């Protein structure tokens, strides 16, 4: 999952070392534009339904947080 | 056009549209919907390949779309103007198809903006010395409202109400150069989301221009903002506003690759 996620983030052309970042939102590396674009990719790649209610900065602040959200939604499927 | 009753209904409406390949101009995060829903100001309209969210701002509707293609025909409100803003990465030619689609629906492109950013460490707006610059308080709200209304676009200017300004002063979101009788010579409005500050409005009354007041308000903001290692400041400015761009460039801001076009529909 981590490899797929890193590939998606790399494809979004964001020049960031995501594997080492813990504050993607807090540090302004990702903003709401990026979150919305990322959600479409994640929903498609992992067959999950990220909804409006999940668009919270804490769900996208690190690679780990994004993976936790994906895992949680996969478990709820 | 139907009213959206609550967040649960909004979730159900938007869910099918949060997927790859859907074009949207809606970058609102959940907390942005709360005050809109509380006021009963959120509506929706559906068409074959699209969903529109409409926010009633009193003098106009602000539109947010989700489109799976450019073939849908929406019934737009006939009672007042509709406005929308489309954000895109500089040089993204695919946005032209979307703009052409909305122009085909009767919208006209009438405003463009570019985003500029600066890291806090590189933010160097000078000094506020020589002028009284303060955080505004509620007594200044009416004057700030009047100055912003006279300075910014009535539809896409994100103009706050007097009450919103009063609330904002409690959070120190308004810096001003005060004048007599609770009037203001200039105002700077800021919002903050975690480590990123956004300059929402910067205006100086015509009779006080060419005195460096805008720079002094920026300098006061620089002195009072909380700076962490990765704090940044962002703003949107019209590319044709040479004086504003020069001010921001001197303070360290640079274009960061995001642009926006505003579209207006007059029924």
Coordinates of C-alpha atoms in Angstrom, one line a residue:
Chain A
X1 CA 0.0 0.0 0.0
X2 CA 2.8 2.4 0.9
X3 CA 4.4 1.9 -2.5
X4 CA 1.1 2.6 -4.3
X5 CA 0.5 5.7 -2.2
X6 CA 4.0 7.0 -2.8
X7 CA 3.5 6.5 -6.5
X8 CA 0.2 8.4 -6.4
X9 CA 1.8 11.3 -4.5
X10 CA 4.8 11.3 -6.9
X11 CA 2.5 11.4 -9.9
X12 CA 0.8 14.4 -8.4
X13 CA 4.1 16.2 -9.1
X14 CA 4.5 17.5 -5.6
X15 CA 8.2 17.8 -5.0
X16 CA 8.2 16.5 -1.5
X17 CA 9.9 13.6 0.3
X18 CA 6.6 12.2 1.6
X19 CA 8.1 9.3 3.3
X20 CA 9.8 11.7 5.8
X21 CA 7.1 14.3 6.1
X22 CA 4.9 14.3 9.2
X23 CA 3.1 17.7 8.7
X24 CA 2.0 17.7 5.1
X25 CA -1.0 20.0 6.0
X26 CA 0.4 21.9 9.0
X27 CA 3.4 22.9 6.9
X28 CA 1.4 23.9 4.0
X29 CA 2.9 21.3 1.7
X30 CA -0.6 20.0 0.8
X31 CA -3.5 22.3 0.7
X32 CA -7.2 21.7 0.1
X33 CA -6.6 21.6 -3.7
X34 CA -4.2 18.8 -3.3
X35 CA -6.4 16.9 -0.8
X36 CA -9.3 16.9 -3.3
X37 CA -7.1 15.7 -6.1
X38 CA -5.6 13.1 -3.9
X39 CA -9.0 11.8 -2.7
X40 CA -10.0 10.9 -6.3
X41 CA -6.8 9.0 -6.8
X42 CA -7.1 7.2 -3.5
X43 CA -10.8 6.2 -4.0
X44 CA -9.9 4.9 -7.4
X45 CA -6.7 3.1 -6.5
X46 CA -7.9 1.4 -3.3
X47 CA -11.6 1.0 -4.1
X48 CA -12.7 3.0 -1.1
X49 CA -15.2 5.9 -0.5
X50 CA -13.5 8.8 1.0
X51 CA -16.3 11.3 1.7
X52 CA -16.6 15.0 2.5
X53 CA -16.6 14.0 6.2
X54 CA -13.1 12.5 5.8
X55 CA -11.5 15.7 4.3
X56 CA -9.9 16.6 7.6
X57 CA -6.3 17.8 7.8
X58 CA -5.4 15.2 10.4
X59 CA -6.3 12.4 7.8
X60 CA -3.7 13.8 5.3
X61 CA -1.0 15.2 7.5
X62 CA 1.5 12.3 6.9
X63 CA 1.9 9.2 4.8
X64 CA 1.0 7.2 7.9
X65 CA -2.2 9.2 8.5
X66 CA -3.3 8.7 4.8
X67 CA -2.6 4.9 5.1
X68 CA -4.6 4.7 8.3
X69 CA -7.5 6.3 6.6
X70 CA -7.3 4.0 3.6
X71 CA -7.0 0.9 5.9
X72 CA -10.0 2.1 8.0
X73 CA -12.2 2.6 5.0
X74 CA -11.1 -0.7 3.5
X75 CA -12.1 -2.5 6.7
X76 CA -15.5 -0.7 6.7
X77 CA -16.2 -1.9 3.1
Chain B
X1 CA -32.5 24.0 -7.1
X2 CA -33.2 22.4 -3.7
X3 CA -32.0 23.3 -0.2
X4 CA -29.5 21.0 1.6
X5 CA -30.8 20.4 5.1
X6 CA -27.8 19.1 6.9
X7 CA -24.3 17.7 6.6
X8 CA -25.6 14.1 6.2
X9 CA -27.5 15.1 3.1
X10 CA -24.4 16.9 1.8
X11 CA -22.3 13.8 2.3
X12 CA -24.7 11.7 0.3
X13 CA -24.9 14.2 -2.5
X14 CA -21.2 14.7 -2.9
X15 CA -20.0 11.1 -2.3
X16 CA -20.5 9.8 -5.9
X17 CA -18.4 12.8 -7.2
X18 CA -15.2 12.3 -5.2
X19 CA -13.5 10.1 -7.7
X20 CA -10.8 10.3 -10.3
X21 CA -11.6 12.2 -13.5
X22 CA -14.3 14.5 -12.0
X23 CA -13.6 18.2 -12.6
X24 CA -14.4 20.4 -9.6
X25 CA -13.8 23.8 -8.2
X26 CA -14.9 22.8 -4.7
X27 CA -12.0 22.8 -2.3
X28 CA -14.1 23.4 0.8
X29 CA -13.1 21.3 3.8
X30 CA -15.9 20.1 6.2
X31 CA -15.6 23.0 8.7
X32 CA -16.4 25.5 5.9
X33 CA -19.9 24.0 5.5
X34 CA -21.0 24.4 9.1
X35 CA -21.8 28.2 9.1
X36 CA -23.4 27.9 5.6
X37 CA -25.7 25.1 6.7
X38 CA -26.5 26.9 9.9
X39 CA -27.8 29.8 7.9
X40 CA -29.8 27.5 5.6
X41 CA -27.8 28.9 2.6
X42 CA -26.7 25.8 0.9
X43 CA -28.5 24.4 -2.2
X44 CA -27.9 21.9 -4.9
X45 CA -28.9 21.3 -8.5
X46 CA -28.3 18.1 -10.5
X47 CA -27.9 17.6 -14.2
X48 CA -27.0 14.4 -16.2
X49 CA -23.3 14.5 -15.7
X50 CA -22.9 17.0 -12.9
X51 CA -23.7 18.3 -9.5
X52 CA -23.8 22.0 -8.5
X53 CA -23.6 23.3 -4.9
X54 CA -24.9 26.8 -4.6
X55 CA -24.2 29.0 -1.6
X56 CA -26.6 32.0 -1.1
X57 CA -24.4 35.0 -0.3
X58 CA -27.3 37.5 -0.3
X59 CA -26.4 39.5 -3.4
X60 CA -25.4 36.4 -5.4
X61 CA -25.0 32.7 -5.4
X62 CA -21.5 31.2 -5.2
X63 CA -21.3 28.1 -7.3
X64 CA -19.2 24.9 -6.8
X65 CA -19.4 22.2 -9.5
X66 CA -18.6 18.6 -10.0
X67 CA -18.6 17.6 -13.6
X68 CA -18.1 14.2 -15.3
X69 CA -18.2 15.8 -18.7
X70 CA -19.1 19.0 -20.3
X71 CA -22.5 18.1 -21.7
X72 CA -24.9 18.8 -18.7
X73 CA -27.2 21.8 -18.8
X74 CA -28.0 23.2 -15.3
X75 CA -30.9 25.4 -14.6
X76 CA -29.3 28.4 -13.0
X77 CA -31.0 30.7 -10.5
X78 CA -32.9 33.6 -12.1
X79 CA -33.3 35.8 -9.1
X80 CA -29.7 37.0 -8.7
X81 CA -26.3 36.7 -10.2
X82 CA -24.2 33.5 -9.9
X83 CA -20.4 33.6 -9.5
X84 CA -17.7 31.0 -9.4
X85 CA -14.0 30.8 -9.3
X86 CA -12.0 28.1 -11.0
X87 CA -8.5 27.4 -9.6
X88 CA -5.8 25.7 -11.8
X89 CA -2.1 25.1 -12.1
X90 CA -0.5 27.8 -14.3
X91 CA -0.2 26.5 -17.8
X92 CA -2.9 23.9 -17.5
X93 CA -4.6 24.1 -20.8
X94 CA -7.3 21.6 -20.0
X95 CA -9.0 24.3 -17.9
X96 CA -10.0 26.1 -21.2
X97 CA -12.6 23.4 -21.9
X98 CA -14.2 23.9 -18.6
X99 CA -14.2 27.7 -19.0
X100 CA -15.7 27.3 -22.5
X101 CA -18.4 25.0 -21.1
X102 CA -19.5 27.6 -18.5
X103 CA -19.3 30.4 -21.1
X104 CA -21.7 28.3 -23.2
X105 CA -24.0 28.3 -20.1
X106 CA -24.0 32.1 -20.2
X107 CA -21.1 32.9 -17.8
X108 CA -18.5 35.5 -18.6
X109 CA -14.9 35.4 -17.4
X110 CA -14.3 38.7 -15.7
X111 CA -11.6 38.4 -13.1
X112 CA -8.3 36.6 -12.9
X113 CA -5.9 36.1 -9.9
X114 CA -2.6 34.6 -9.2
X115 CA -1.4 33.1 -6.0
X116 CA 1.8 34.4 -4.4
X117 CA 3.6 32.8 -1.4
X118 CA 6.5 33.5 0.9
X119 CA 8.1 31.5 3.6
X120 CA 8.0 33.4 6.9
X121 CA 11.8 33.6 7.0
X122 CA 11.8 35.4 3.7
X123 CA 8.9 37.7 4.5
X124 CA 10.5 41.1 4.7
X125 CA 7.9 43.9 4.5
X126 CA 10.0 46.5 6.4
X127 CA 8.9 48.4 9.5
X128 CA 5.5 49.8 10.7
X129 CA 7.3 52.8 12.3
X130 CA 5.9 56.3 11.6
X131 CA 2.2 55.3 11.6
X132 CA -0.1 54.0 14.3
X133 CA -1.0 50.4 13.2
X134 CA -3.1 48.2 15.5
X135 CA -5.3 45.2 15.6
X136 CA -8.8 46.4 14.8
X137 CA -11.5 46.1 17.4
X138 CA -15.3 45.9 17.0
X139 CA -15.6 49.7 16.9
X140 CA -13.8 49.7 13.6
X141 CA -16.1 47.0 12.0
X142 CA -18.5 49.4 10.1
X143 CA -15.6 51.4 8.7
X144 CA -13.7 48.3 7.7
X145 CA -16.8 46.8 6.0
X146 CA -17.3 50.0 4.0
X147 CA -13.6 50.2 2.9
X148 CA -13.6 46.5 1.8
X149 CA -16.9 46.9 0.0
X150 CA -15.5 49.9 -1.9
X151 CA -12.3 48.1 -2.7
X152 CA -13.1 44.5 -3.7
X153 CA -15.4 42.7 -6.1
X154 CA -19.0 42.4 -4.8
X155 CA -19.2 38.7 -5.9
X156 CA -15.8 37.1 -5.7
X157 CA -14.3 39.5 -3.2
X158 CA -15.2 37.2 -0.2
X159 CA -16.5 40.3 1.6
X160 CA -17.3 39.7 5.3
X161 CA -20.4 41.1 6.9
X162 CA -20.1 43.6 9.7
X163 CA -20.9 40.8 12.2
X164 CA -18.2 38.6 10.7
X165 CA -15.7 41.5 11.0
X166 CA -16.7 41.9 14.7
X167 CA -16.1 38.2 15.3
X168 CA -12.8 38.4 13.3
X169 CA -11.5 41.2 15.5
X170 CA -11.7 38.9 18.5
X171 CA -9.4 36.5 16.7
X172 CA -7.1 39.4 15.7
X173 CA -7.8 38.8 12.0
X174 CA -8.0 42.5 11.2
X175 CA -5.1 44.9 11.3
X176 CA -5.8 48.6 10.6
X177 CA -4.5 52.1 10.5
X178 CA -7.1 53.9 12.6
X179 CA -8.4 57.4 11.9
X180 CA -10.7 59.6 14.0
X181 CA -14.3 58.6 14.9
X182 CA -13.6 54.9 14.5
X183 CA -12.8 55.3 10.8
X184 CA -9.8 53.5 9.3
X185 CA -7.3 54.6 6.7
X186 CA -6.4 51.1 5.7
X187 CA -7.1 47.5 6.7
X188 CA -5.4 44.1 6.4
X189 CA -7.4 40.9 6.8
X190 CA -5.7 37.7 7.6
X191 CA -6.8 34.1 8.2
X192 CA -4.8 31.3 9.5
X193 CA -4.9 27.5 8.9
X194 CA -2.3 25.9 11.0
X195 CA 1.1 27.0 9.7
X196 CA -0.2 28.9 6.7
X197 CA -1.4 32.5 6.9
X198 CA -3.6 33.8 4.1
X199 CA -3.9 37.5 3.4
X200 CA -7.5 37.8 2.4
X201 CA -7.8 41.6 1.9
X202 CA -5.5 44.6 1.9
X203 CA -7.0 48.0 1.2
X204 CA -6.1 51.6 1.8
X205 CA -8.7 54.4 1.4
X206 CA -8.0 56.5 -1.7
X207 CA -7.2 59.7 0.2
X208 CA -4.5 57.9 2.2
X209 CA -2.7 56.1 -0.6
X210 CA 1.0 56.7 -1.6
X211 CA 2.0 57.0 2.1
X212 CA 3.2 53.4 2.5
X213 CA 0.3 52.4 4.7
X214 CA -0.1 49.0 3.0
X215 CA 3.5 48.2 3.7
X216 CA 3.3 49.3 7.3
X217 CA 0.3 47.0 7.9
X218 CA 2.2 44.1 6.3
X219 CA 5.1 44.9 8.6
X220 CA 2.9 45.0 11.7
X221 CA 1.5 41.6 10.6
X222 CA 5.0 40.3 10.2
X223 CA 5.9 41.5 13.7
X224 CA 2.9 39.9 15.4
X225 CA 2.5 36.6 13.5
X226 CA 3.5 33.4 15.1
X227 CA 6.4 32.0 13.2
X228 CA 7.4 28.3 13.1
X229 CA 10.0 26.6 11.0
X230 CA 7.6 26.0 8.1
X231 CA 5.2 29.0 8.4
X232 CA 4.2 30.5 5.1
X233 CA 2.1 33.4 4.0
X234 CA -0.1 33.3 0.8
X235 CA -2.3 35.7 -1.0
X236 CA -4.2 36.1 -4.3
X237 CA -3.7 39.2 -6.5
X238 CA -4.9 40.3 -9.8
X239 CA -2.1 40.1 -12.4
X240 CA -3.0 43.6 -13.7
X241 CA -2.7 45.2 -10.2
X242 CA 0.9 46.3 -10.7
X243 CA 1.2 48.4 -7.5
X244 CA 0.0 45.5 -5.4
X245 CA 2.3 43.0 -7.1
X246 CA 5.2 45.4 -6.6
X247 CA 4.4 45.7 -2.9
X248 CA 4.2 42.0 -2.4
X249 CA 7.3 41.2 -4.4
X250 CA 9.3 43.7 -2.3
X251 CA 8.0 41.9 0.8
X252 CA 9.3 38.6 -0.6
X253 CA 6.3 37.1 -2.2
X254 CA 6.6 35.2 -5.5
X255 CA 4.1 33.6 -7.9
X256 CA 3.7 29.9 -6.7
X257 CA 2.1 28.4 -9.8
X258 CA -1.6 28.7 -9.0
X259 CA -4.1 30.8 -10.9
X260 CA -7.8 31.4 -10.8
X261 CA -10.4 32.8 -13.1
X262 CA -13.7 34.2 -11.9
X263 CA -16.9 33.7 -13.9
X264 CA -20.1 35.6 -13.5
X265 CA -23.6 34.9 -14.8
X266 CA -26.1 37.7 -14.8
X267 CA -29.7 36.4 -15.3

